[in-house]
Amino acid sequence: RLGLSAVCAIPLIVRVNFYGAARLYSASSETFRDPTLLHQLENIAARISVALETQLDQNRLRLLSAALATASNAVFITGRDGRIEWVNEAFSRLSGYTASEAIGQTPHFLKSGEHDAGYYRELWETILAGRTWRSQTTEKRKDGALYTVRQVITPIENEAGVITHFISMHEDITEQLAAQARVQRLAHYDALTGLPNRSLFFERLSQAITLSKRSSEHIALLFLDL
């Protein structure tokens, strides 16, 4: 009806998956019989596929960037050398450091002094081996106050399998730990006097008995009537 006599459909492949097809029409039935023309059209389709893949990557990167930027947990990204390249707003709120103050530094400025050299040595050995590091870490804010986070550090590899960056996520659990400590204190100490109660006494006594059996030693228990 439109006077077209031939059609050529070339698949568009993005990451080895069929994404769509480029369709071309001709009024001549002989147009697509030319091998040279078909080769050129295939090259054009390949370029379109590359452009589509690039666009999809950019869209994914924008979505990932937006998700990390608005995440409630603190997130920062470092290079392989440990120097910070990017932080989100939650990181600044939690640590007290602005992005300009943090970028270019190593996370050393967050150290609280609560962890020894062995802790950080194990951390680096783990992530440089390509494994994810998970821990409960105490950090120090800009104002000097300490806070505790549930930390996850994930290595990022390039196409060659070489680690290029690390993504660190911090979930602030300071209040959660404080609440747990309050519950524990209420369970083991008298609310009025602040003295240990019967529950804590029997718990400590049980621990002492267990240790004495293990070491074959005796326990001395002294009771004083007030």
Coordinates of N, CA and C in Angstrom, one line a residue:
R1 N 0.8 -1.2 0.0 CA 0.0 0.0 0.0 C 0.9 1.3 0.0
L2 N 2.0 1.2 0.7 CA 2.9 2.4 0.7 C 4.0 2.3 -0.3
G3 N 4.0 1.3 -1.1 CA 5.0 1.2 -2.2 C 6.3 0.6 -1.7
L4 N 6.4 0.0 -0.6 CA 7.6 -0.6 -0.1 C 7.7 -2.0 -0.4
S5 N 8.9 -2.5 -0.8 CA 9.0 -3.8 -1.4 C 10.0 -4.7 -0.5
A6 N 10.7 -4.1 0.4 CA 11.7 -4.9 1.2 C 11.8 -4.3 2.6
V7 N 12.1 -5.2 3.5 CA 12.3 -4.8 4.9 C 13.5 -5.5 5.5
C8 N 14.3 -4.8 6.3 CA 15.5 -5.4 7.0 C 15.4 -5.1 8.4
A9 N 15.4 -6.1 9.3 CA 15.3 -5.9 10.7 C 16.6 -6.4 11.4
I10 N 17.3 -5.6 12.1 CA 18.5 -5.9 12.7 C 18.4 -5.8 14.2
P11 N 18.7 -6.9 15.0 CA 18.5 -6.9 16.4 C 19.4 -5.9 17.1
L12 N 18.9 -5.3 18.2 CA 19.7 -4.4 19.0 C 20.0 -5.2 20.3
I13 N 21.3 -5.5 20.5 CA 21.7 -6.3 21.7 C 22.3 -5.5 22.7
V14 N 21.8 -5.5 23.9 CA 22.4 -4.7 25.0 C 22.7 -5.7 26.2
R15 N 24.0 -5.8 26.5 CA 24.5 -6.8 27.5 C 24.0 -8.2 27.2
V16 N 24.2 -8.6 26.0 CA 23.9 -10.0 25.4 C 22.4 -10.3 25.5
N17 N 21.6 -9.3 25.8 CA 20.1 -9.5 25.8 C 19.5 -8.7 24.6
F18 N 18.4 -9.3 24.1 CA 17.7 -8.6 23.0 C 16.9 -7.4 23.6
Y19 N 17.2 -6.2 23.1 CA 16.6 -5.0 23.5 C 15.5 -4.6 22.6
G20 N 15.7 -4.8 21.3 CA 14.7 -4.3 20.3 C 15.3 -4.6 18.9
A21 N 14.7 -3.9 17.9 CA 15.2 -4.1 16.6 C 15.2 -2.8 15.8
A22 N 16.2 -2.6 14.9 CA 16.2 -1.5 14.0 C 15.6 -2.0 12.7
R23 N 14.5 -1.4 12.2 CA 13.8 -1.9 11.0 C 14.0 -0.8 9.9
L24 N 14.4 -1.3 8.8 CA 14.6 -0.4 7.6 C 13.7 -0.9 6.5
Y25 N 13.1 0.0 5.7 CA 12.3 -0.4 4.6 C 12.8 0.3 3.3
S26 N 12.5 -0.4 2.2 CA 13.0 0.1 0.9 C 11.9 -0.1 -0.2
A27 N 11.9 0.8 -1.1 CA 10.9 0.6 -2.3 C 11.4 -0.4 -3.2
S28 N 12.8 -0.7 -3.2 CA 13.4 -1.6 -4.1 C 13.5 -3.0 -3.4
S29 N 13.1 -4.0 -4.0 CA 13.2 -5.4 -3.4 C 14.7 -5.9 -3.4
E30 N 15.6 -5.2 -4.1 CA 17.0 -5.6 -4.2 C 17.9 -4.9 -3.2
T31 N 17.4 -3.9 -2.5 CA 18.2 -3.0 -1.7 C 19.0 -3.8 -0.7
F32 N 18.4 -4.7 0.0 CA 19.0 -5.4 1.2 C 19.7 -6.6 0.8
R33 N 19.9 -6.8 -0.5 CA 20.7 -8.0 -1.0 C 22.1 -7.7 -1.1
D34 N 22.5 -6.4 -0.9 CA 23.9 -6.0 -1.0 C 24.6 -6.3 0.3
P35 N 25.6 -7.2 0.3 CA 26.3 -7.6 1.5 C 27.0 -6.4 2.2
T36 N 27.6 -5.5 1.3 CA 28.3 -4.4 1.9 C 27.3 -3.5 2.7
L37 N 26.1 -3.3 2.1 CA 25.1 -2.4 2.8 C 24.7 -3.1 4.1
L38 N 24.5 -4.4 4.0 CA 24.0 -5.1 5.2 C 25.1 -5.0 6.3
H39 N 26.4 -5.1 5.9 CA 27.4 -5.0 6.9 C 27.4 -3.6 7.6
Q40 N 27.2 -2.5 6.7 CA 27.2 -1.2 7.2 C 26.0 -1.0 8.2
L41 N 24.9 -1.6 7.8 CA 23.7 -1.4 8.7 C 23.9 -2.2 10.0
E42 N 24.6 -3.3 10.0 CA 24.9 -4.0 11.2 C 25.8 -3.2 12.1
N43 N 26.8 -2.5 11.5 CA 27.7 -1.6 12.3 C 26.9 -0.5 12.9
I44 N 25.9 0.1 12.1 CA 25.1 1.2 12.7 C 24.3 0.7 13.9
A45 N 23.7 -0.6 13.7 CA 22.9 -1.1 14.8 C 23.8 -1.4 16.0
A46 N 25.0 -1.8 15.8 CA 25.9 -2.0 16.9 C 26.2 -0.7 17.7
R47 N 26.4 0.4 16.9 CA 26.6 1.7 17.6 C 25.4 2.1 18.4
I48 N 24.2 1.8 17.8 CA 23.0 2.2 18.5 C 22.9 1.4 19.8
S49 N 23.3 0.1 19.8 CA 23.3 -0.7 21.0 C 24.2 -0.2 22.0
V50 N 25.4 0.3 21.6 CA 26.3 0.8 22.6 C 25.8 2.1 23.2
A51 N 25.1 2.9 22.3 CA 24.5 4.2 22.8 C 23.4 3.9 23.8
L52 N 22.6 2.8 23.5 CA 21.5 2.4 24.5 C 22.1 2.0 25.8
E53 N 23.2 1.2 25.7 CA 23.8 0.6 26.9 C 24.4 1.8 27.8
T54 N 25.0 2.7 27.1 CA 25.5 3.9 27.8 C 24.4 4.7 28.5
Q55 N 23.3 4.9 27.8 CA 22.2 5.6 28.4 C 21.6 4.9 29.6
L56 N 21.5 3.6 29.5 CA 20.9 2.8 30.6 C 21.9 2.8 31.8
D57 N 23.2 2.8 31.5 CA 24.2 2.9 32.6 C 24.0 4.3 33.3
Q58 N 23.9 5.3 32.5 CA 23.7 6.7 33.1 C 22.5 6.8 33.9
N59 N 21.4 6.2 33.4 CA 20.1 6.2 34.2 C 20.3 5.5 35.5
R60 N 21.0 4.3 35.5 CA 21.2 3.5 36.7 C 22.1 4.3 37.7
L61 N 23.1 4.9 37.1 CA 24.0 5.7 38.0 C 23.3 6.9 38.6
R62 N 22.4 7.5 37.9 CA 21.6 8.6 38.5 C 20.7 8.1 39.6
L63 N 20.0 7.0 39.3 CA 19.2 6.4 40.3 C 19.9 6.0 41.6
L64 N 21.1 5.4 41.4 CA 21.9 4.9 42.5 C 22.4 6.1 43.3
S65 N 22.9 7.2 42.6 CA 23.3 8.4 43.2 C 22.2 9.0 44.0
A66 N 21.0 9.1 43.5 CA 19.9 9.7 44.2 C 19.6 8.9 45.4
A67 N 19.6 7.5 45.3 CA 19.3 6.7 46.4 C 20.3 6.8 47.5
L68 N 21.6 6.8 47.2 CA 22.6 7.0 48.2 C 22.6 8.4 48.9
A69 N 22.3 9.4 48.0 CA 22.3 10.8 48.5 C 21.2 11.0 49.5
T70 N 20.0 10.3 49.3 CA 18.9 10.5 50.2 C 18.7 9.4 51.2
A71 N 19.6 8.5 51.3 CA 19.5 7.4 52.3 C 19.6 7.9 53.7
S72 N 18.9 7.3 54.6 CA 18.9 7.7 56.0 C 20.2 7.3 56.7
N73 N 20.8 6.3 56.2 CA 22.1 5.9 56.8 C 23.2 6.7 56.2
A74 N 24.3 6.9 56.9 CA 25.5 7.6 56.5 C 26.2 6.7 55.4
V75 N 26.6 7.3 54.3 CA 27.3 6.6 53.3 C 28.5 7.5 52.8
F76 N 29.6 6.8 52.7 CA 30.7 7.5 52.0 C 31.5 6.5 51.2
I77 N 32.1 7.1 50.1 CA 32.9 6.3 49.1 C 34.3 6.7 49.2
T78 N 35.2 5.7 49.2 CA 36.6 6.0 49.2 C 37.3 5.4 48.0
G79 N 38.5 5.9 47.6 CA 39.3 5.2 46.7 C 40.0 4.0 47.3
R80 N 40.8 3.3 46.5 CA 41.5 2.1 47.1 C 42.5 2.6 48.1
D81 N 42.9 3.8 48.0 CA 43.9 4.3 49.0 C 43.2 4.8 50.3
G82 N 41.9 4.7 50.4 CA 41.2 5.0 51.6 C 40.7 6.5 51.7
R83 N 41.1 7.3 50.7 CA 40.7 8.7 50.8 C 39.3 8.9 50.3
I84 N 38.5 9.7 51.1 CA 37.1 9.8 50.8 C 36.9 10.7 49.5
E85 N 36.0 10.2 48.6 CA 35.7 10.9 47.4 C 34.3 11.4 47.4
W86 N 33.4 10.8 48.2 CA 32.0 11.3 48.2 C 31.3 10.9 49.5
V87 N 30.5 11.8 50.0 CA 29.7 11.5 51.2 C 28.2 12.0 51.0
N88 N 27.3 11.4 51.6 CA 25.9 11.9 51.5 C 25.6 12.8 52.7
E89 N 24.4 13.3 52.6 CA 24.0 14.3 53.7 C 23.8 13.6 55.0
A90 N 23.4 12.4 55.1 CA 23.3 11.7 56.3 C 24.6 11.5 57.0
F91 N 25.7 11.4 56.3 CA 27.0 11.3 56.9 C 27.4 12.6 57.5
S92 N 27.1 13.7 56.9 CA 27.4 15.0 57.5 C 26.6 15.3 58.7
R93 N 25.3 14.9 58.7 CA 24.4 15.0 59.9 C 25.0 14.2 61.1
L94 N 25.4 13.0 60.8 CA 25.8 12.0 61.8 C 27.2 12.4 62.4
S95 N 28.1 12.7 61.5 CA 29.5 13.0 62.0 C 29.8 14.4 62.3
G96 N 29.0 15.4 61.8 CA 29.2 16.8 62.0 C 30.1 17.4 61.0
Y97 N 30.7 16.6 60.1 CA 31.6 17.1 59.1 C 30.9 17.4 57.8
T98 N 31.2 18.5 57.2 CA 30.6 18.8 55.9 C 31.3 18.0 54.8
A99 N 30.7 17.9 53.6 CA 31.3 17.2 52.5 C 32.7 17.7 52.2
S100 N 32.8 19.0 52.2 CA 34.1 19.7 51.8 C 35.2 19.3 52.9
E101 N 34.8 19.2 54.1 CA 35.7 18.8 55.2 C 36.2 17.4 55.1
A102 N 35.3 16.5 54.7 CA 35.5 15.1 54.7 C 36.3 14.6 53.4
I103 N 35.9 15.2 52.2 CA 36.4 14.7 51.0 C 37.9 15.0 50.9
G104 N 38.7 14.0 50.5 CA 40.1 14.1 50.4 C 40.9 13.5 51.7
Q105 N 40.1 13.4 52.7 CA 40.7 12.8 54.0 C 40.4 11.3 54.0
T106 N 41.2 10.6 54.8 CA 40.9 9.2 55.1 C 39.9 9.2 56.3
P107 N 39.2 8.1 56.6 CA 38.3 8.0 57.7 C 39.0 8.1 59.1
H108 N 40.3 8.3 59.1 CA 41.1 8.4 60.3 C 40.5 9.4 61.3
F109 N 40.0 10.5 60.7 CA 39.5 11.6 61.5 C 38.2 11.2 62.3
L110 N 37.7 10.1 62.0 CA 36.5 9.6 62.8 C 36.9 8.6 63.9
K111 N 38.2 8.3 64.0 CA 38.6 7.3 65.0 C 38.3 7.8 66.4
S112 N 37.8 6.9 67.2 CA 37.4 7.3 68.6 C 38.4 6.9 69.6
G113 N 39.4 6.0 69.2 CA 40.3 5.5 70.2 C 39.8 4.2 70.9
E114 N 38.6 3.8 70.6 CA 38.0 2.6 71.2 C 38.5 1.3 70.6
H115 N 39.1 1.3 69.4 CA 39.5 0.1 68.8 C 41.0 0.1 68.6
D116 N 41.7 -1.1 68.8 CA 43.1 -1.1 68.7 C 43.6 -1.3 67.2
A117 N 44.9 -1.3 67.0 CA 45.5 -1.5 65.7 C 45.1 -2.8 65.0
G118 N 44.9 -3.8 65.8 CA 44.5 -5.1 65.3 C 43.1 -5.1 64.6
Y119 N 42.2 -4.3 65.1 CA 40.9 -4.1 64.5 C 41.0 -3.6 63.1
Y120 N 41.7 -2.5 63.0 CA 41.9 -1.8 61.7 C 42.7 -2.7 60.7
R121 N 43.7 -3.4 61.2 CA 44.5 -4.3 60.4 C 43.6 -5.4 59.8
E122 N 42.7 -6.0 60.6 CA 41.8 -7.0 60.1 C 40.8 -6.4 59.1
L123 N 40.3 -5.2 59.4 CA 39.4 -4.5 58.5 C 40.0 -4.4 57.1
W124 N 41.3 -3.9 57.0 CA 41.9 -3.7 55.7 C 42.2 -5.0 55.0
E125 N 42.6 -6.0 55.8 CA 42.9 -7.3 55.2 C 41.7 -7.9 54.6
T126 N 40.5 -7.7 55.2 CA 39.3 -8.2 54.7 C 38.8 -7.6 53.4
I127 N 38.8 -6.2 53.4 CA 38.3 -5.5 52.2 C 39.2 -5.6 51.0
L128 N 40.5 -5.6 51.3 CA 41.5 -5.7 50.2 C 41.5 -7.1 49.6
A129 N 41.0 -8.1 50.3 CA 40.8 -9.4 49.8 C 39.5 -9.5 49.0
G130 N 38.7 -8.4 48.9 CA 37.5 -8.5 48.1 C 36.3 -8.9 48.9
R131 N 36.4 -9.0 50.2 CA 35.3 -9.5 51.0 C 34.6 -8.3 51.8
T132 N 33.4 -8.4 52.1 CA 32.6 -7.3 52.8 C 33.0 -7.4 54.3
W133 N 33.2 -6.2 54.9 CA 33.5 -6.1 56.3 C 32.2 -5.6 57.0
R134 N 31.9 -6.3 58.1 CA 30.7 -5.9 58.9 C 31.2 -5.9 60.4
S135 N 30.8 -4.8 61.1 CA 31.3 -4.7 62.4 C 30.4 -3.6 63.2
Q136 N 30.6 -3.6 64.5 CA 30.0 -2.5 65.3 C 31.2 -1.6 65.7
T137 N 31.1 -0.4 65.3 CA 32.2 0.5 65.4 C 31.9 1.8 66.2
T138 N 32.7 2.2 67.1 CA 32.5 3.5 67.8 C 33.4 4.5 67.1
E139 N 32.7 5.6 66.7 CA 33.3 6.7 66.0 C 33.3 8.0 66.8
K140 N 33.9 9.0 66.4 CA 33.9 10.3 67.1 C 33.4 11.4 66.2
R141 N 32.4 12.2 66.7 CA 31.9 13.3 65.9 C 32.9 14.5 65.9
K142 N 32.6 15.5 65.1 CA 33.4 16.7 65.0 C 33.5 17.4 66.4
D143 N 32.4 17.3 67.2 CA 32.3 18.0 68.5 C 33.0 17.1 69.6
G144 N 33.5 16.0 69.2 CA 34.2 15.1 70.2 C 33.3 14.0 70.8
A145 N 32.0 14.1 70.6 CA 31.1 13.1 71.2 C 31.3 11.8 70.4
L146 N 31.1 10.7 71.2 CA 31.2 9.4 70.6 C 29.9 8.8 70.2
Y147 N 29.9 8.1 69.1 CA 28.6 7.4 68.7 C 29.0 6.0 68.1
T148 N 28.0 5.1 68.1 CA 28.3 3.8 67.7 C 27.5 3.5 66.4
V149 N 28.1 2.8 65.5 CA 27.4 2.5 64.2 C 27.6 1.0 63.9
R150 N 26.6 0.5 63.2 CA 26.7 -0.8 62.6 C 27.3 -0.5 61.2
Q151 N 28.5 -0.9 60.9 CA 29.2 -0.6 59.7 C 29.3 -1.7 58.7
V152 N 29.1 -1.4 57.5 CA 29.3 -2.4 56.4 C 30.2 -1.7 55.3
I153 N 31.3 -2.3 55.0 CA 32.2 -1.8 53.9 C 32.3 -2.8 52.8
T154 N 31.9 -2.4 51.6 CA 31.9 -3.2 50.5 C 32.9 -2.8 49.4
P155 N 33.8 -3.7 49.0 CA 34.7 -3.4 47.9 C 34.0 -3.3 46.6
I156 N 34.4 -2.4 45.7 CA 33.9 -2.2 44.4 C 35.0 -2.5 43.4
E157 N 34.7 -3.5 42.4 CA 35.7 -3.9 41.4 C 35.4 -3.3 40.1
N158 N 36.4 -3.2 39.2 CA 36.2 -2.8 37.8 C 36.0 -4.0 37.0
E159 N 35.9 -3.9 35.7 CA 35.6 -5.0 34.8 C 36.7 -6.0 34.8
A160 N 37.9 -5.6 35.2 CA 39.1 -6.5 35.2 C 39.2 -7.2 36.6
G161 N 38.2 -6.9 37.5 CA 38.3 -7.6 38.8 C 39.2 -6.9 39.8
V162 N 39.6 -5.7 39.5 CA 40.6 -5.0 40.4 C 39.7 -4.1 41.3
I163 N 40.0 -4.1 42.6 CA 39.3 -3.2 43.5 C 39.7 -1.8 43.3
T164 N 38.7 -0.9 43.1 CA 39.0 0.5 42.8 C 38.5 1.4 43.9
H165 N 37.4 1.0 44.6 CA 36.7 1.8 45.6 C 36.1 1.0 46.7
F166 N 35.7 1.7 47.7 CA 35.0 1.0 48.8 C 33.8 1.9 49.2
I167 N 32.7 1.2 49.4 CA 31.5 1.9 49.9 C 31.3 1.6 51.3
S168 N 31.2 2.6 52.2 CA 31.0 2.3 53.6 C 29.6 2.9 54.0
M169 N 28.9 2.1 54.7 CA 27.5 2.5 55.2 C 27.5 2.4 56.7
H170 N 27.1 3.5 57.4 CA 27.0 3.5 58.8 C 25.5 3.7 59.3
E171 N 25.1 2.8 60.1 CA 23.8 2.9 60.7 C 24.0 3.2 62.1
D172 N 23.5 4.4 62.5 CA 23.7 4.9 63.9 C 22.8 4.0 64.9
I173 N 23.5 3.3 65.8 CA 22.8 2.5 66.8 C 23.1 3.0 68.2
T174 N 23.5 4.2 68.3 CA 23.9 4.8 69.7 C 22.7 4.7 70.6
E175 N 21.5 5.3 70.2 CA 20.3 5.3 71.0 C 19.8 3.9 71.3
Q176 N 19.9 3.0 70.3 CA 19.5 1.6 70.5 C 20.3 0.9 71.6
L177 N 21.7 1.1 71.6 CA 22.5 0.5 72.6 C 22.3 1.2 74.0
A178 N 22.0 2.5 74.0 CA 21.7 3.2 75.3 C 20.4 2.6 75.9
A179 N 19.4 2.4 75.0 CA 18.1 1.8 75.5 C 18.3 0.4 76.1
Q180 N 19.2 -0.4 75.4 CA 19.4 -1.7 75.8 C 20.2 -1.7 77.2
A181 N 21.1 -0.7 77.3 CA 21.8 -0.6 78.6 C 20.9 -0.2 79.7
R182 N 19.9 0.7 79.4 CA 18.9 1.1 80.4 C 18.1 -0.1 80.9
V183 N 17.7 -0.9 79.9 CA 16.8 -2.1 80.2 C 17.6 -3.0 81.1
Q184 N 18.9 -3.2 80.7 CA 19.8 -4.1 81.5 C 20.0 -3.6 82.9
R185 N 20.1 -2.3 83.1 CA 20.3 -1.7 84.4 C 19.0 -1.9 85.3
L186 N 17.9 -1.6 84.6 CA 16.6 -1.8 85.4 C 16.4 -3.2 85.8
A187 N 16.9 -4.2 85.0 CA 16.8 -5.6 85.3 C 17.7 -6.1 86.4
H188 N 18.8 -5.4 86.6 CA 19.8 -5.9 87.5 C 20.2 -4.9 88.7
Y189 N 19.6 -3.7 88.7 CA 19.9 -2.8 89.8 C 18.6 -2.2 90.4
D190 N 18.6 -2.0 91.6 CA 17.4 -1.4 92.3 C 17.3 0.0 91.9
A191 N 16.1 0.4 91.4 CA 15.8 1.7 90.9 C 16.0 2.8 92.0
L192 N 15.7 2.5 93.2 CA 15.8 3.5 94.3 C 17.3 3.7 94.8
T193 N 17.9 2.6 95.1 CA 19.3 2.7 95.7 C 20.4 2.6 94.7
G194 N 20.1 2.1 93.5 CA 21.2 1.9 92.5 C 22.0 0.7 92.8
L195 N 21.7 -0.1 93.8 CA 22.5 -1.3 94.2 C 22.1 -2.5 93.4
P196 N 23.0 -3.4 93.2 CA 22.7 -4.7 92.5 C 21.5 -5.4 93.2
N197 N 20.7 -6.0 92.4 CA 19.5 -6.8 93.0 C 19.8 -8.3 93.0
R198 N 18.8 -9.0 93.4 CA 18.9 -10.5 93.5 C 19.2 -11.1 92.1
S199 N 18.6 -10.6 91.1 CA 18.8 -11.1 89.7 C 20.3 -11.1 89.3
L200 N 20.9 -9.9 89.6 CA 22.3 -9.8 89.2 C 23.2 -10.6 90.1
F201 N 22.8 -10.7 91.4 CA 23.6 -11.5 92.4 C 23.6 -13.0 91.9
F202 N 22.5 -13.6 91.6 CA 22.4 -15.0 91.1 C 23.1 -15.2 89.8
E203 N 23.1 -14.2 88.9 CA 23.8 -14.3 87.7 C 25.3 -14.3 87.9
R204 N 25.8 -13.4 88.7 CA 27.2 -13.4 89.0 C 27.7 -14.7 89.8
L205 N 26.8 -15.1 90.7 CA 27.1 -16.3 91.4 C 27.2 -17.5 90.5
S206 N 26.3 -17.6 89.6 CA 26.3 -18.7 88.6 C 27.6 -18.7 87.7
Q207 N 28.0 -17.5 87.3 CA 29.2 -17.4 86.5 C 30.4 -17.8 87.4
A208 N 30.4 -17.4 88.6 CA 31.6 -17.8 89.5 C 31.6 -19.3 89.7
I209 N 30.5 -19.9 89.9 CA 30.5 -21.4 90.1 C 31.0 -22.1 88.8
T210 N 30.5 -21.6 87.7 CA 31.0 -22.2 86.4 C 32.5 -22.1 86.2
L211 N 33.0 -20.9 86.5 CA 34.5 -20.7 86.4 C 35.2 -21.5 87.4
S212 N 34.7 -21.7 88.6 CA 35.4 -22.5 89.6 C 35.5 -24.0 89.2
K213 N 34.4 -24.4 88.6 CA 34.3 -25.8 88.2 C 35.3 -26.0 87.0
R214 N 35.4 -25.0 86.2 CA 36.3 -25.2 85.0 C 37.8 -25.1 85.5
S215 N 38.1 -24.3 86.5 CA 39.5 -24.2 86.9 C 39.8 -25.0 88.2
S216 N 38.8 -25.7 88.7 CA 39.0 -26.6 89.9 C 39.4 -25.8 91.1
E217 N 38.8 -24.6 91.2 CA 39.1 -23.7 92.3 C 37.9 -23.6 93.2
H218 N 38.1 -23.1 94.5 CA 37.0 -22.9 95.4 C 36.4 -21.5 95.3
I219 N 35.2 -21.4 95.8 CA 34.6 -20.0 95.9 C 34.3 -19.7 97.4
A220 N 34.6 -18.5 97.8 CA 34.3 -18.0 99.1 C 33.1 -17.1 99.0
L221 N 32.1 -17.4 99.8 CA 30.9 -16.5 99.8 C 30.6 -16.0 101.2
L222 N 30.6 -14.7 101.3 CA 30.4 -14.1 102.6 C 29.1 -13.3 102.6
F223 N 28.2 -13.6 103.6 CA 26.9 -12.9 103.8 C 27.0 -12.0 105.0
L224 N 26.6 -10.8 104.8 CA 26.6 -9.8 105.9 C 25.1 -9.3 106.1
D225 N 24.6 -9.5 107.2 CA 23.2 -9.0 107.5 C 23.3 -7.5 107.8
L226 N 22.6 -6.7 107.1 CA 22.6 -5.2 107.4 C 22.0 -4.9 108.7

